[in-house]
Amino acid sequence: MNPVARVKALLDDPTIKGVLGKGLLALVIKVGAAVLSFLMFVVIARAMDEAEYGRFAIGFSLAITLSVFANLGLGTAILRFYAQYSSAGQTRLAHGFVRASAAVNLLFPLAMGGLVALAAWSYGLVYPEQTTGFIYAAAILLPVVAWSEYAASSLRAFGYTLHSMAPRDIYWRTLLCLVMLYVITRHIRLDATEVLLLAAGILLVIVFAQFMRAAPQFLPAFREPSPQYDYPLWIKTSIPMWGAITLTSAAQQFDVVVLGFFMSPADAGPYFAALRTANILSLLLIAGNLISAPLIAKYHHNGDHAALRRLVRLLTAAIALPTLLGLGILALIGKPLLGLFNPAFVSAYSVLLILGVGFTFDAIAGPTGFMLQMIGRERSYLKIMAASYALTIVLQCLLIPWFGVYGAAVPNTLGLIFANLLIVRTVKATAGFDPSLLGLFARRA
């Protein structure tokens, strides 16, 4: 069967058609989120000088990375276990997991934020001449981001695609953009601390609204008279998910913090602008993962391997081909895009292309990371991500002092390529097919 016929056969599948309906909505939201995210970081850059923008970049990246750590993998776990238990009619186990995960997600991010604040206080005592206000602000933003991620994952598991994605992806970014545009028009200069606190305040209001929207699904779990708990399985499963998603986030965010440690906030700003711009290339992969995760878990646990293969191959084609086109477009308009942040940031154009190659390779591999976690190979995924990020961080620590921003960008891309090669190999060995773009056009299924 030729490639065109294969794609047509996939599209004729009733289940796949249903996925595409949700996927189209997710894609629209993610495209809007990518545009708004880009605009948000542009207007923030316009409201402060280069050094303050660098501090904002470091604080924001620190908060995002540690919020993923503080989430304990519960966002991914609820996508798996709620779908698994619901499809099997195990309502008491589903309710038990919702109750346990909600309680942990409320408390642990608060504790993590407190530790970051304590670290900033201690650092300020040792180095009183250093600015630490933006670290305190990052400590406040951290738990709010963790709560928003759990709220989004819960709503997604309950089947509310729009309400899971739109609040943080659309509403938060839109409101923050509008406030920052007002600041610019009033010729007000903000520092990194003020912007991070503003972002945390707006997101907290939105998270509260999300949990209110999810109340009809949460309340039955808390009213369940005899919920079941399978802590050994949940902990055994969630720890690898926790480690893997933390390492994935660190690979995409934490290099800004590492760069700021070895160099200066002014150096971190242009790199952050290039990283956020290159991140546009990952939006299709993110949308595909969000929609496919519950279905992958469902097909795998039901033993429907044919449907699983069809779903993954369709998603890979829908993700990889437009992303390849996007990389070409980014190469053409990358300099003007960076110039929107700050005319001086055009110097990071080469860094933008290097990072773009890594994100594109990630898309070509398909939705493999989430697939390993949804089919019970989360430990294999954790080992792969640990090895690839260890390679990344070691190379960055060695190369940044010598090569600056290139010492951060090149290891970032090499780490993504290395990880995806190992993940595709593991999926082939486990599921019996190649999930990458090359696998879609292979002669044999």
Steps between C-alpha positions, in 0.01 A plus 500: 500500500644840402537779760199697376276193521629424848414847622155475338437167671594653831266794448208266421525334840203614718708518817767704329235738370388557857857567607545749218197694621661548841843537342384786282372685805826430685698619200303825475557562870870416478553723196325781684707424809824505302416838349392640837804356676727660245320835534505473878876462514544775239296758692673402825836556332382840380403601854845452654869531421719210387635413844153495660364291213783256561402479869139446398613222262699329775220532757231386258704200381580404859132517601382296200765229544449463875120510463526190284716338770248603766213355295643152577390366162136512610391687188618211282387236748140618512481483121603137520324370810170684463464377141609148600265470797205670330518279190516192725205614715719528812333816632619463859863481391451799269352704785775388736770617263332838450475554877857401574657688210304821568614509863866441413491757219368765737771458764825397333532802265453729799785324679720526191430872469595543864832324442578729206421807714722364776782445250462860374510631858813299577669616180417860586669463837821372340495739204308809618607697191311261268139554391274223633151650475426321173582164664242567772249583227587176320433314827147646501438425133620138539202348689248693294641353178499151655135536599408625154668200337316255724168677439557486123595131508199414715256674268666334202460160666132583563456576129486881510756594236407867470473565873825316568715689251346845448536650852879494523579484130265779393344697786812536716722607213238737362445675833872527568558640150230762549637608836854524362379698197336744741829525688686576177252764385528671839882493471532303822818297549455179698764276648508121483355455849192709423428320172537154655265595785250642252511177299447294816203711614315478168563125469379435855161652420476288185598181684226561756248532217631175345452304820149641531430374147635157592297486823223276355765235429706551816209501744381141430853381575500677837146382577582138417422308821752224438771606252775252418868587515781318327794699637770242413399503134449877487834576661683242293350644182507870586864519610635418152243734344604768748867458422447486123278806471728697735801414288309590183407839644854559624636420155270764350517768772784465746783589262391865541569465874834327435596770252411771752713326763814488285448832325273799570126575485567718194636190319202287605246739343588447130531123552158492667349691207651250253381206709143626529491575126632153409242350737234593244615194306394271785136610514369226269680231698360638826146508359537143370624378837216669688232335292661162441612416855163368630433312173844341496444376856152375410605313182803345669314376808214369281749312279394687184847522345372568149314810614804610699721472194254691280466779756874548549579498130232754418621727779860471385408609148285786627779617733822448305420632152369846606788531751756446225332777303500716811877464539549635148272796571683567827830512312357770272339726760701415812694828514193727483331286765793534739514871427148538638634417847793736477705609198812368675349150520546447123847380595336178624382399149754216471394376842137506383581273204699257713215467748248475216675194359464325835128575532442386141676169558280455806192540280629261232528225762125528574311487833742239634576640845138502610447165329763326712343639816147403399591139410679424826860565392542810713817362660664456162401855413645627827833327436518647150420852617745473790780393266424767241466781753816393679676531165339841443577654838859372510570640154337831591705538817815425303423710192313809627809655665684468168232551235225692679150457358621246243625288788138482618324462162707223341474258798126575520451384141737203528317385812163508320634304204669242722187452712267459202723244331493287815125549551412397143718193540320408825154549348594277205616228738189531720212576262642337187489802268697813424304805625720755323439670166726245333282222637188649339652473155665163553404224266376272772269581789 
